[in-house]
């Protein structure tokens, strides 16, 4: 009976959809647990909580803390680690009771001959070691999937943040352009009143003002959608980021001095990216699986001692049995394992080919964005210079108000173009960073924690104590 003392017992943990939904809806950036998580991983205290402004690193940590996709990856890693224990389990011996009854027993002699038999399986050819090795490599692949998922989450947060800041700045520039357009309309209407311009000129200016007003309203709607996208990327309901301020410098993101095309970075990505290392771990696991199937050609040994009490005489027996590999030598499973190893190798090659294509595309997009940014910088400089000369001319009576207002409108137009180029450059850099997965240490050391549900339970327990 002592063998049953350490048995596990079932613990019912019902999943109530309404409670799960309530927990998701109650998530907030103001949570004390998130404050501790951010402080620990940034290596400094964050005394004012929640921060008045959230930057990319803080939002990335919030996403690692909350995102349900990472919770799924962590749970899968826990399953993979548990499988190592299963793979290392040794087969239990068995015991059997074999009573015999002698129908020809002499009078006065018990016809019963009770007996016990045992079967002790002994694995051969290192099968257990190969099972453990395969499970260990698959657990490493599951761990790396968490890191890979964390990079995808960071990329989504960065993209959503760039879109939000880009739309917010575009709103300001559109408002500025609309003000200049309204000024031009007012000036043209004054000239129309004295017959200095035609009705068509005024109508054209009014249509342009209506167009910019409509675009401004559309951008305001997009700003709300962009805020919702940030919440989704973090793993929060939209109401959790309502009123939250974000800090993200597009100019820093688009800095042309950043090195994005070095050979060293590309080689590091092709060897050290999380998905590359994950595919490599899966390949090594397929090797261990093949070794296991080859080892199964060697039969396991079953050691079978027994004892019988026969009419006052104790009798010991000793049995030894093996499976005879005469009908098959495990050829089918070996062939399958070899094919899976070939498949894993092909998958690894495909991963590297995809990464090369991603990096080539990202670097090309970065170069294109930098060229567009350079051209729009030149346009802004030209238009600003022209406006400056017109301001001087107006001061001495050499240019009228309408000409200067039109020049200001043109400057606002090229500033919008430059802003679009800036946003594209920031997006291109996001693609480059996601392709290189650098610096990888930041995410690899923070993403491998407990799930959000486990942290929430721990926080509640801590508060109740």
GROMACS .gro file of C-alpha atoms in nm:
model
  465
    1UNK     CA    1   0.000   0.000   0.000
    2UNK     CA    2   0.297   0.232   0.049
    3UNK     CA    3   0.330   0.255  -0.329
    4UNK     CA    4  -0.001   0.442  -0.343
    5UNK     CA    5   0.086   0.707  -0.081
    6UNK     CA    6   0.250   0.937  -0.335
    7UNK     CA    7  -0.027   0.909  -0.593
    8UNK     CA    8  -0.161   1.231  -0.742
    9UNK     CA    9  -0.522   1.321  -0.684
   10UNK     CA   10  -0.755   1.500  -0.921
   11UNK     CA   11  -0.827   1.864  -0.842
   12UNK     CA   12  -1.122   2.009  -1.026
   13UNK     CA   13  -1.055   2.351  -1.179
   14UNK     CA   14  -1.368   2.453  -1.368
   15UNK     CA   15  -1.334   2.717  -1.637
   16UNK     CA   16  -1.613   2.974  -1.612
   17UNK     CA   17  -1.635   3.187  -1.929
   18UNK     CA   18  -1.800   3.481  -1.750
   19UNK     CA   19  -1.521   3.500  -1.493
   20UNK     CA   20  -1.254   3.482  -1.762
   21UNK     CA   21  -1.426   3.764  -1.952
   22UNK     CA   22  -1.452   3.973  -1.635
   23UNK     CA   23  -1.082   3.920  -1.563
   24UNK     CA   24  -0.990   4.029  -1.916
   25UNK     CA   25  -1.213   4.337  -1.898
   26UNK     CA   26  -1.067   4.439  -1.560
   27UNK     CA   27  -0.706   4.443  -1.680
   28UNK     CA   28  -0.538   4.781  -1.645
   29UNK     CA   29  -0.202   4.950  -1.693
   30UNK     CA   30  -0.232   5.067  -1.332
   31UNK     CA   31  -0.193   4.716  -1.185
   32UNK     CA   32   0.063   4.693  -0.906
   33UNK     CA   33   0.188   4.361  -1.039
   34UNK     CA   34   0.272   4.527  -1.371
   35UNK     CA   35   0.462   4.800  -1.185
   36UNK     CA   36   0.681   4.538  -1.014
   37UNK     CA   37   0.732   4.353  -1.343
   38UNK     CA   38   0.836   4.670  -1.530
   39UNK     CA   39   1.065   4.789  -1.249
   40UNK     CA   40   1.243   4.453  -1.225
   41UNK     CA   41   1.298   4.419  -1.600
   42UNK     CA   42   1.400   4.782  -1.658
   43UNK     CA   43   1.642   4.757  -1.366
   44UNK     CA   44   1.511   5.070  -1.197
   45UNK     CA   45   1.220   5.176  -0.980
   46UNK     CA   46   0.920   5.340  -1.142
   47UNK     CA   47   0.789   5.544  -0.846
   48UNK     CA   48   0.506   5.728  -1.023
   49UNK     CA   49   0.259   5.462  -1.131
   50UNK     CA   50   0.112   5.447  -1.383
   51UNK     CA   51   0.359   5.662  -1.581
   52UNK     CA   52   0.232   5.987  -1.728
   53UNK     CA   53   0.369   5.871  -2.064
   54UNK     CA   54   0.437   5.521  -2.192
   55UNK     CA   55   0.735   5.452  -2.421
   56UNK     CA   56   0.806   5.151  -2.640
   57UNK     CA   57   1.002   4.951  -2.381
   58UNK     CA   58   0.736   5.001  -2.114
   59UNK     CA   59   0.456   4.903  -2.352
   60UNK     CA   60   0.656   4.599  -2.465
   61UNK     CA   61   0.688   4.486  -2.104
   62UNK     CA   62   0.315   4.545  -2.052
   63UNK     CA   63   0.246   4.327  -2.358
   64UNK     CA   64   0.475   4.053  -2.228
   65UNK     CA   65   0.287   4.074  -1.898
   66UNK     CA   66  -0.065   4.067  -2.043
   67UNK     CA   67  -0.066   3.920  -2.394
   68UNK     CA   68  -0.274   3.597  -2.410
   69UNK     CA   69  -0.067   3.459  -2.698
   70UNK     CA   70   0.240   3.456  -2.474
   71UNK     CA   71   0.040   3.286  -2.199
   72UNK     CA   72  -0.045   3.008  -2.446
   73UNK     CA   73   0.322   2.973  -2.545
   74UNK     CA   74   0.427   2.957  -2.178
   75UNK     CA   75   0.164   2.691  -2.109
   76UNK     CA   76   0.291   2.489  -2.407
   77UNK     CA   77   0.644   2.514  -2.267
   78UNK     CA   78   0.517   2.379  -1.933
   79UNK     CA   79   0.360   2.084  -2.117
   80UNK     CA   80   0.686   2.019  -2.301
   81UNK     CA   81   0.886   2.028  -1.977
   82UNK     CA   82   0.643   1.784  -1.817
   83UNK     CA   83   0.695   1.551  -2.113
   84UNK     CA   84   1.064   1.521  -2.016
   85UNK     CA   85   0.955   1.363  -1.690
   86UNK     CA   86   0.721   1.130  -1.877
   87UNK     CA   87   0.997   1.033  -2.118
   88UNK     CA   88   1.232   0.950  -1.831
   89UNK     CA   89   0.986   0.725  -1.649
   90UNK     CA   90   1.101   0.367  -1.606
   91UNK     CA   91   0.852   0.083  -1.665
   92UNK     CA   92   0.702  -0.056  -1.346
   93UNK     CA   93   0.741  -0.424  -1.254
   94UNK     CA   94   0.428  -0.635  -1.229
   95UNK     CA   95   0.327  -0.899  -0.980
   96UNK     CA   96   0.083  -1.182  -1.033
   97UNK     CA   97  -0.082  -1.436  -0.805
   98UNK     CA   98  -0.083  -1.790  -0.950
   99UNK     CA   99  -0.265  -2.030  -0.718
  100UNK     CA  100  -0.281  -2.394  -0.830
  101UNK     CA  101  -0.528  -2.666  -0.727
  102UNK     CA  102  -0.429  -3.033  -0.741
  103UNK     CA  103  -0.740  -3.241  -0.806
  104UNK     CA  104  -0.540  -3.561  -0.749
  105UNK     CA  105  -0.397  -3.461  -0.412
  106UNK     CA  106  -0.374  -3.738  -0.151
  107UNK     CA  107  -0.608  -3.739   0.142
  108UNK     CA  108  -0.493  -3.509   0.421
  109UNK     CA  109  -0.276  -3.302   0.188
  110UNK     CA  110  -0.388  -2.951   0.088
  111UNK     CA  111  -0.468  -2.941  -0.283
  112UNK     CA  112  -0.375  -2.573  -0.299
  113UNK     CA  113  -0.032  -2.454  -0.411
  114UNK     CA  114  -0.022  -2.071  -0.387
  115UNK     CA  115   0.235  -1.888  -0.591
  116UNK     CA  116   0.362  -1.543  -0.687
  117UNK     CA  117   0.518  -1.437  -1.015
  118UNK     CA  118   0.697  -1.114  -1.102
  119UNK     CA  119   0.781  -0.944  -1.428
  120UNK     CA  120   1.063  -0.686  -1.424
  121UNK     CA  121   1.104  -0.512  -1.763
  122UNK     CA  122   1.454  -0.394  -1.849
  123UNK     CA  123   1.493  -0.146  -2.136
  124UNK     CA  124   1.796  -0.198  -2.354
  125UNK     CA  125   2.000  -0.003  -2.609
  126UNK     CA  126   1.958   0.333  -2.431
  127UNK     CA  127   1.593   0.381  -2.525
  128UNK     CA  128   1.514   0.586  -2.216
  129UNK     CA  129   1.803   0.822  -2.284
  130UNK     CA  130   1.688   0.880  -2.642
  131UNK     CA  131   1.332   0.951  -2.522
  132UNK     CA  132   1.458   1.203  -2.268
  133UNK     CA  133   1.685   1.368  -2.527
  134UNK     CA  134   1.398   1.404  -2.774
  135UNK     CA  135   1.166   1.550  -2.509
  136UNK     CA  136   1.439   1.789  -2.390
  137UNK     CA  137   1.499   1.923  -2.740
  138UNK     CA  138   1.125   1.969  -2.797
  139UNK     CA  139   1.102   2.154  -2.464
  140UNK     CA  140   1.381   2.385  -2.581
  141UNK     CA  141   1.189   2.445  -2.904
  142UNK     CA  142   0.880   2.534  -2.699
  143UNK     CA  143   1.088   2.775  -2.489
  144UNK     CA  144   1.220   2.945  -2.801
  145UNK     CA  145   0.865   2.973  -2.934
  146UNK     CA  146   0.794   3.202  -2.637
  147UNK     CA  147   1.083   3.427  -2.739
  148UNK     CA  148   0.969   3.423  -3.101
  149UNK     CA  149   0.614   3.510  -2.993
  150UNK     CA  150   0.752   3.792  -2.777
  151UNK     CA  151   0.927   3.941  -3.080
  152UNK     CA  152   0.605   3.928  -3.278
  153UNK     CA  153   0.425   4.102  -2.993
  154UNK     CA  154   0.695   4.373  -2.972
  155UNK     CA  155   0.673   4.428  -3.348
  156UNK     CA  156   0.294   4.464  -3.324
  157UNK     CA  157   0.325   4.711  -3.036
  158UNK     CA  158   0.587   4.913  -3.222
  159UNK     CA  159   0.381   4.918  -3.542
  160UNK     CA  160   0.064   5.024  -3.357
  161UNK     CA  161   0.256   5.291  -3.167
  162UNK     CA  162   0.412   5.429  -3.487
  163UNK     CA  163   0.069   5.440  -3.652
  164UNK     CA  164  -0.085   5.621  -3.354
  165UNK     CA  165   0.189   5.883  -3.328
  166UNK     CA  166   0.193   5.920  -3.707
  167UNK     CA  167  -0.182   5.981  -3.723
  168UNK     CA  168  -0.166   6.220  -3.426
  169UNK     CA  169   0.105   6.429  -3.593
  170UNK     CA  170  -0.076   6.412  -3.926
  171UNK     CA  171  -0.386   6.553  -3.757
  172UNK     CA  172  -0.185   6.854  -3.643
  173UNK     CA  173  -0.041   6.907  -3.991
  174UNK     CA  174  -0.382   6.867  -4.156
  175UNK     CA  175  -0.534   7.118  -3.914
  176UNK     CA  176  -0.255   7.361  -3.999
  177UNK     CA  177  -0.310   7.310  -4.372
  178UNK     CA  178  -0.687   7.357  -4.333
  179UNK     CA  179  -0.633   7.685  -4.149
  180UNK     CA  180  -0.417   7.813  -4.435
  181UNK     CA  181  -0.677   7.696  -4.688
  182UNK     CA  182  -0.957   7.873  -4.496
  183UNK     CA  183  -0.749   8.191  -4.495
  184UNK     CA  184  -0.710   8.167  -4.872
  185UNK     CA  185  -1.086   8.112  -4.914
  186UNK     CA  186  -1.159   8.420  -4.701
  187UNK     CA  187  -0.915   8.631  -4.906
  188UNK     CA  188  -1.060   8.510  -5.235
  189UNK     CA  189  -1.415   8.584  -5.117
  190UNK     CA  190  -1.308   8.938  -5.033
  191UNK     CA  191  -1.162   8.977  -5.382
  192UNK     CA  192  -1.473   8.822  -5.537
  193UNK     CA  193  -1.684   9.086  -5.365
  194UNK     CA  194  -1.494   9.358  -5.553
  195UNK     CA  195  -1.473   9.159  -5.877
  196UNK     CA  196  -1.100   9.091  -5.854
  197UNK     CA  197  -1.134   8.712  -5.902
  198UNK     CA  198  -1.377   8.477  -6.072
  199UNK     CA  199  -1.639   8.258  -5.905
  200UNK     CA  200  -1.453   7.948  -6.028
  201UNK     CA  201  -1.139   8.043  -5.836
  202UNK     CA  202  -1.336   8.079  -5.513
  203UNK     CA  203  -1.524   7.754  -5.575
  204UNK     CA  204  -1.199   7.565  -5.631
  205UNK     CA  205  -1.058   7.696  -5.303
  206UNK     CA  206  -1.380   7.603  -5.119
  207UNK     CA  207  -1.372   7.248  -5.259
  208UNK     CA  208  -1.012   7.212  -5.143
  209UNK     CA  209  -1.109   7.330  -4.794
  210UNK     CA  210  -1.398   7.082  -4.784
  211UNK     CA  211  -1.163   6.804  -4.893
  212UNK     CA  212  -0.916   6.878  -4.612
  213UNK     CA  213  -1.198   6.909  -4.358
  214UNK     CA  214  -1.329   6.566  -4.460
  215UNK     CA  215  -0.981   6.416  -4.442
  216UNK     CA  216  -0.932   6.570  -4.098
  217UNK     CA  217  -1.251   6.404  -3.972
  218UNK     CA  218  -1.139   6.070  -4.117
  219UNK     CA  219  -0.801   6.101  -3.944
  220UNK     CA  220  -0.972   6.165  -3.609
  221UNK     CA  221  -1.163   5.841  -3.656
  222UNK     CA  222  -0.841   5.658  -3.747
  223UNK     CA  223  -0.677   5.792  -3.431
  224UNK     CA  224  -0.934   5.608  -3.219
  225UNK     CA  225  -0.875   5.291  -3.419
  226UNK     CA  226  -0.499   5.328  -3.372
  227UNK     CA  227  -0.543   5.358  -2.995
  228UNK     CA  228  -0.756   5.041  -3.000
  229UNK     CA  229  -0.479   4.868  -3.200
  230UNK     CA  230  -0.226   4.955  -2.927
  231UNK     CA  231  -0.457   4.803  -2.665
  232UNK     CA  232  -0.501   4.489  -2.875
  233UNK     CA  233  -0.125   4.454  -2.927
  234UNK     CA  234  -0.072   4.470  -2.550
  235UNK     CA  235  -0.358   4.234  -2.468
  236UNK     CA  236  -0.585   4.489  -2.300
  237UNK     CA  237  -0.937   4.617  -2.361
  238UNK     CA  238  -0.948   4.955  -2.536
  239UNK     CA  239  -1.081   5.130  -2.225
  240UNK     CA  240  -0.755   5.042  -2.047
  241UNK     CA  241  -0.559   5.282  -2.272
  242UNK     CA  242  -0.821   5.558  -2.292
  243UNK     CA  243  -0.656   5.884  -2.194
  244UNK     CA  244  -0.309   5.728  -2.182
  245UNK     CA  245  -0.028   5.935  -2.335
  246UNK     CA  246   0.239   5.771  -2.550
  247UNK     CA  247   0.597   5.881  -2.622
  248UNK     CA  248   0.747   5.764  -2.949
  249UNK     CA  249   0.990   5.971  -3.156
  250UNK     CA  250   0.948   5.897  -3.526
  251UNK     CA  251   1.262   6.096  -3.607
  252UNK     CA  252   1.473   5.871  -3.385
  253UNK     CA  253   1.317   5.561  -3.543
  254UNK     CA  254   1.396   5.693  -3.890
  255UNK     CA  255   1.753   5.800  -3.808
  256UNK     CA  256   1.958   5.727  -4.120
  257UNK     CA  257   2.274   5.666  -3.914
  258UNK     CA  258   2.135   5.337  -3.784
  259UNK     CA  259   2.318   5.029  -3.913
  260UNK     CA  260   2.065   4.787  -4.053
  261UNK     CA  261   2.251   4.613  -4.334
  262UNK     CA  262   2.576   4.490  -4.178
  263UNK     CA  263   2.693   4.142  -4.269
  264UNK     CA  264   2.749   4.063  -3.900
  265UNK     CA  265   2.386   4.140  -3.811
  266UNK     CA  266   2.253   3.930  -4.100
  267UNK     CA  267   2.472   3.635  -4.005
  268UNK     CA  268   2.365   3.667  -3.642
  269UNK     CA  269   1.999   3.668  -3.747
  270UNK     CA  270   2.046   3.359  -3.964
  271UNK     CA  271   2.201   3.175  -3.670
  272UNK     CA  272   2.052   3.325  -3.354
  273UNK     CA  273   1.693   3.424  -3.432
  274UNK     CA  274   1.450   3.247  -3.201
  275UNK     CA  275   1.263   3.070  -3.481
  276UNK     CA  276   1.593   2.952  -3.634
  277UNK     CA  277   1.706   2.806  -3.302
  278UNK     CA  278   1.359   2.657  -3.256
  279UNK     CA  279   1.377   2.484  -3.596
  280UNK     CA  280   1.727   2.361  -3.511
  281UNK     CA  281   1.604   2.217  -3.179
  282UNK     CA  282   1.322   2.040  -3.363
  283UNK     CA  283   1.576   1.893  -3.606
  284UNK     CA  284   1.792   1.763  -3.321
  285UNK     CA  285   1.475   1.618  -3.164
  286UNK     CA  286   1.407   1.434  -3.491
  287UNK     CA  287   1.758   1.290  -3.469
  288UNK     CA  288   1.687   1.161  -3.118
  289UNK     CA  289   1.357   1.016  -3.241
  290UNK     CA  290   1.543   0.829  -3.514
  291UNK     CA  291   1.797   0.699  -3.262
  292UNK     CA  292   1.507   0.578  -3.047
  293UNK     CA  293   1.346   0.386  -3.334
  294UNK     CA  294   1.679   0.229  -3.428
  295UNK     CA  295   1.730   0.128  -3.064
  296UNK     CA  296   1.390  -0.041  -3.069
  297UNK     CA  297   1.539  -0.304  -3.302
  298UNK     CA  298   1.691  -0.446  -2.987
  299UNK     CA  299   1.426  -0.621  -2.779
  300UNK     CA  300   1.372  -0.535  -2.415
  301UNK     CA  301   1.441  -0.804  -2.158
  302UNK     CA  302   1.177  -0.923  -1.911
  303UNK     CA  303   1.312  -1.078  -1.592
  304UNK     CA  304   1.048  -1.303  -1.430
  305UNK     CA  305   1.127  -1.453  -1.088
  306UNK     CA  306   0.855  -1.652  -0.910
  307UNK     CA  307   0.781  -1.845  -0.593
  308UNK     CA  308   0.536  -2.127  -0.516
  309UNK     CA  309   0.449  -2.307  -0.195
  310UNK     CA  310   0.371  -2.663  -0.303
  311UNK     CA  311   0.254  -2.907  -0.032
  312UNK     CA  312   0.504  -2.790   0.222
  313UNK     CA  313   0.784  -2.729  -0.027
  314UNK     CA  314   0.899  -2.384  -0.138
  315UNK     CA  315   0.984  -2.363  -0.507
  316UNK     CA  316   1.164  -2.072  -0.674
  317UNK     CA  317   1.155  -2.011  -1.046
  318UNK     CA  318   1.349  -1.776  -1.267
  319UNK     CA  319   1.225  -1.666  -1.608
  320UNK     CA  320   1.382  -1.458  -1.881
  321UNK     CA  321   1.192  -1.352  -2.193
  322UNK     CA  322   1.260  -1.135  -2.497
  323UNK     CA  323   1.064  -1.044  -2.808
  324UNK     CA  324   1.199  -1.225  -3.111
  325UNK     CA  325   1.246  -0.978  -3.400
  326UNK     CA  326   1.166  -1.234  -3.666
  327UNK     CA  327   0.863  -1.082  -3.842
  328UNK     CA  328   0.985  -0.722  -3.842
  329UNK     CA  329   1.285  -0.531  -3.720
  330UNK     CA  330   1.101  -0.198  -3.669
  331UNK     CA  331   1.169  -0.098  -4.031
  332UNK     CA  332   0.847   0.102  -4.068
  333UNK     CA  333   0.894   0.336  -3.768
  334UNK     CA  334   1.262   0.378  -3.862
  335UNK     CA  335   1.165   0.485  -4.214
  336UNK     CA  336   0.909   0.730  -4.073
  337UNK     CA  337   1.167   0.877  -3.834
  338UNK     CA  338   1.418   0.917  -4.117
  339UNK     CA  339   1.155   1.095  -4.328
  340UNK     CA  340   1.069   1.326  -4.037
  341UNK     CA  341   1.437   1.413  -4.001
  342UNK     CA  342   1.450   1.505  -4.370
  343UNK     CA  343   1.133   1.712  -4.320
  344UNK     CA  344   1.287   1.892  -4.020
  345UNK     CA  345   1.599   1.971  -4.223
  346UNK     CA  346   1.386   2.107  -4.508
  347UNK     CA  347   1.188   2.318  -4.261
  348UNK     CA  348   1.511   2.463  -4.121
  349UNK     CA  349   1.631   2.553  -4.470
  350UNK     CA  350   1.293   2.710  -4.546
  351UNK     CA  351   1.317   2.918  -4.228
  352UNK     CA  352   1.656   3.052  -4.327
  353UNK     CA  353   1.538   3.125  -4.682
  354UNK     CA  354   1.235   3.311  -4.547
  355UNK     CA  355   1.453   3.516  -4.313
  356UNK     CA  356   1.687   3.610  -4.598
  357UNK     CA  357   1.386   3.726  -4.801
  358UNK     CA  358   1.244   3.919  -4.503
  359UNK     CA  359   1.576   4.094  -4.438
  360UNK     CA  360   1.622   4.179  -4.807
  361UNK     CA  361   1.270   4.325  -4.821
  362UNK     CA  362   1.314   4.517  -4.495
  363UNK     CA  363   1.651   4.661  -4.597
  364UNK     CA  364   1.515   4.763  -4.939
  365UNK     CA  365   1.215   4.930  -4.773
  366UNK     CA  366   1.452   5.109  -4.534
  367UNK     CA  367   1.669   5.241  -4.819
  368UNK     CA  368   1.361   5.352  -5.016
  369UNK     CA  369   1.217   5.528  -4.711
  370UNK     CA  370   1.548   5.703  -4.645
  371UNK     CA  371   1.562   5.826  -5.006
  372UNK     CA  372   1.204   5.954  -4.986
  373UNK     CA  373   1.287   6.126  -4.659
  374UNK     CA  374   1.592   6.292  -4.814
  375UNK     CA  375   1.389   6.416  -5.111
  376UNK     CA  376   1.110   6.555  -4.895
  377UNK     CA  377   1.367   6.726  -4.671
  378UNK     CA  378   1.496   6.904  -4.981
  379UNK     CA  379   1.141   7.000  -5.081
  380UNK     CA  380   1.069   7.140  -4.735
  381UNK     CA  381   1.393   7.341  -4.747
  382UNK     CA  382   1.308   7.482  -5.093
  383UNK     CA  383   0.951   7.577  -4.996
  384UNK     CA  384   1.061   7.722  -4.663
  385UNK     CA  385   1.324   7.932  -4.840
  386UNK     CA  386   1.067   8.060  -5.087
  387UNK     CA  387   0.827   8.147  -4.803
  388UNK     CA  388   1.102   8.332  -4.619
  389UNK     CA  389   1.174   8.544  -4.927
  390UNK     CA  390   0.803   8.619  -4.970
  391UNK     CA  391   0.777   8.727  -4.605
  392UNK     CA  392   1.059   8.973  -4.665
  393UNK     CA  393   0.896   9.092  -4.986
  394UNK     CA  394   0.561   9.137  -4.810
  395UNK     CA  395   0.728   9.348  -4.541
  396UNK     CA  396   0.842   9.597  -4.806
  397UNK     CA  397   0.523   9.576  -5.011
  398UNK     CA  398   0.660   9.346  -5.278
  399UNK     CA  399   0.409   9.060  -5.221
  400UNK     CA  400   0.043   9.052  -5.124
  401UNK     CA  401  -0.121   8.848  -4.844
  402UNK     CA  402  -0.274   8.593  -5.084
  403UNK     CA  403   0.063   8.507  -5.236
  404UNK     CA  404   0.219   8.458  -4.893
  405UNK     CA  405  -0.079   8.248  -4.773
  406UNK     CA  406  -0.051   8.029  -5.082
  407UNK     CA  407   0.321   7.979  -5.010
  408UNK     CA  408   0.240   7.881  -4.651
  409UNK     CA  409  -0.012   7.628  -4.785
  410UNK     CA  410   0.255   7.480  -5.011
  411UNK     CA  411   0.497   7.450  -4.718
  412UNK     CA  412   0.226   7.270  -4.518
  413UNK     CA  413   0.172   7.034  -4.812
  414UNK     CA  414   0.538   6.933  -4.834
  415UNK     CA  415   0.555   6.900  -4.455
  416UNK     CA  416   0.276   6.643  -4.486
  417UNK     CA  417   0.476   6.460  -4.751
  418UNK     CA  418   0.783   6.462  -4.528
  419UNK     CA  419   0.579   6.329  -4.238
  420UNK     CA  420   0.451   6.040  -4.451
  421UNK     CA  421   0.810   5.958  -4.546
  422UNK     CA  422   0.906   5.969  -4.177
  423UNK     CA  423   0.628   5.724  -4.089
  424UNK     CA  424   0.734   5.490  -4.370
  425UNK     CA  425   1.094   5.500  -4.248
  426UNK     CA  426   0.981   5.414  -3.893
  427UNK     CA  427   0.776   5.123  -4.025
  428UNK     CA  428   1.071   5.003  -4.231
  429UNK     CA  429   1.296   5.010  -3.925
  430UNK     CA  430   1.037   4.805  -3.736
  431UNK     CA  431   1.058   4.543  -4.012
  432UNK     CA  432   1.437   4.546  -3.991
  433UNK     CA  433   1.441   4.503  -3.613
  434UNK     CA  434   1.181   4.225  -3.631
  435UNK     CA  435   1.391   4.053  -3.899
  436UNK     CA  436   1.716   4.082  -3.706
  437UNK     CA  437   1.559   4.021  -3.363
  438UNK     CA  438   1.813   4.246  -3.198
  439UNK     CA  439   1.876   4.302  -2.912
  440UNK     CA  440   1.737   3.957  -2.833
  441UNK     CA  441   1.850   3.947  -2.468
  442UNK     CA  442   1.586   4.200  -2.363
  443UNK     CA  443   1.294   3.979  -2.461
  444UNK     CA  444   1.454   3.642  -2.389
  445UNK     CA  445   1.500   3.728  -2.022
  446UNK     CA  446   1.153   3.876  -1.969
  447UNK     CA  447   0.917   3.660  -2.174
  448UNK     CA  448   0.978   3.331  -1.993
  449UNK     CA  449   0.784   3.413  -1.677
  450UNK     CA  450   0.455   3.289  -1.542
  451UNK     CA  451   0.126   3.347  -1.719
  452UNK     CA  452  -0.084   3.654  -1.651
  453UNK     CA  453  -0.345   3.440  -1.475
  454UNK     CA  454  -0.080   3.289  -1.243
  455UNK     CA  455   0.063   3.635  -1.164
  456UNK     CA  456  -0.286   3.768  -1.094
  457UNK     CA  457  -0.357   3.481  -0.853
  458UNK     CA  458  -0.022   3.531  -0.680
  459UNK     CA  459  -0.088   3.904  -0.644
  460UNK     CA  460  -0.431   3.840  -0.491
  461UNK     CA  461  -0.281   3.587  -0.247
  462UNK     CA  462  -0.011   3.838  -0.153
  463UNK     CA  463  -0.266   4.112  -0.087
  464UNK     CA  464  -0.482   3.879   0.123
  465UNK     CA  465  -0.195   3.786   0.355
   0.00000   0.00000   0.00000
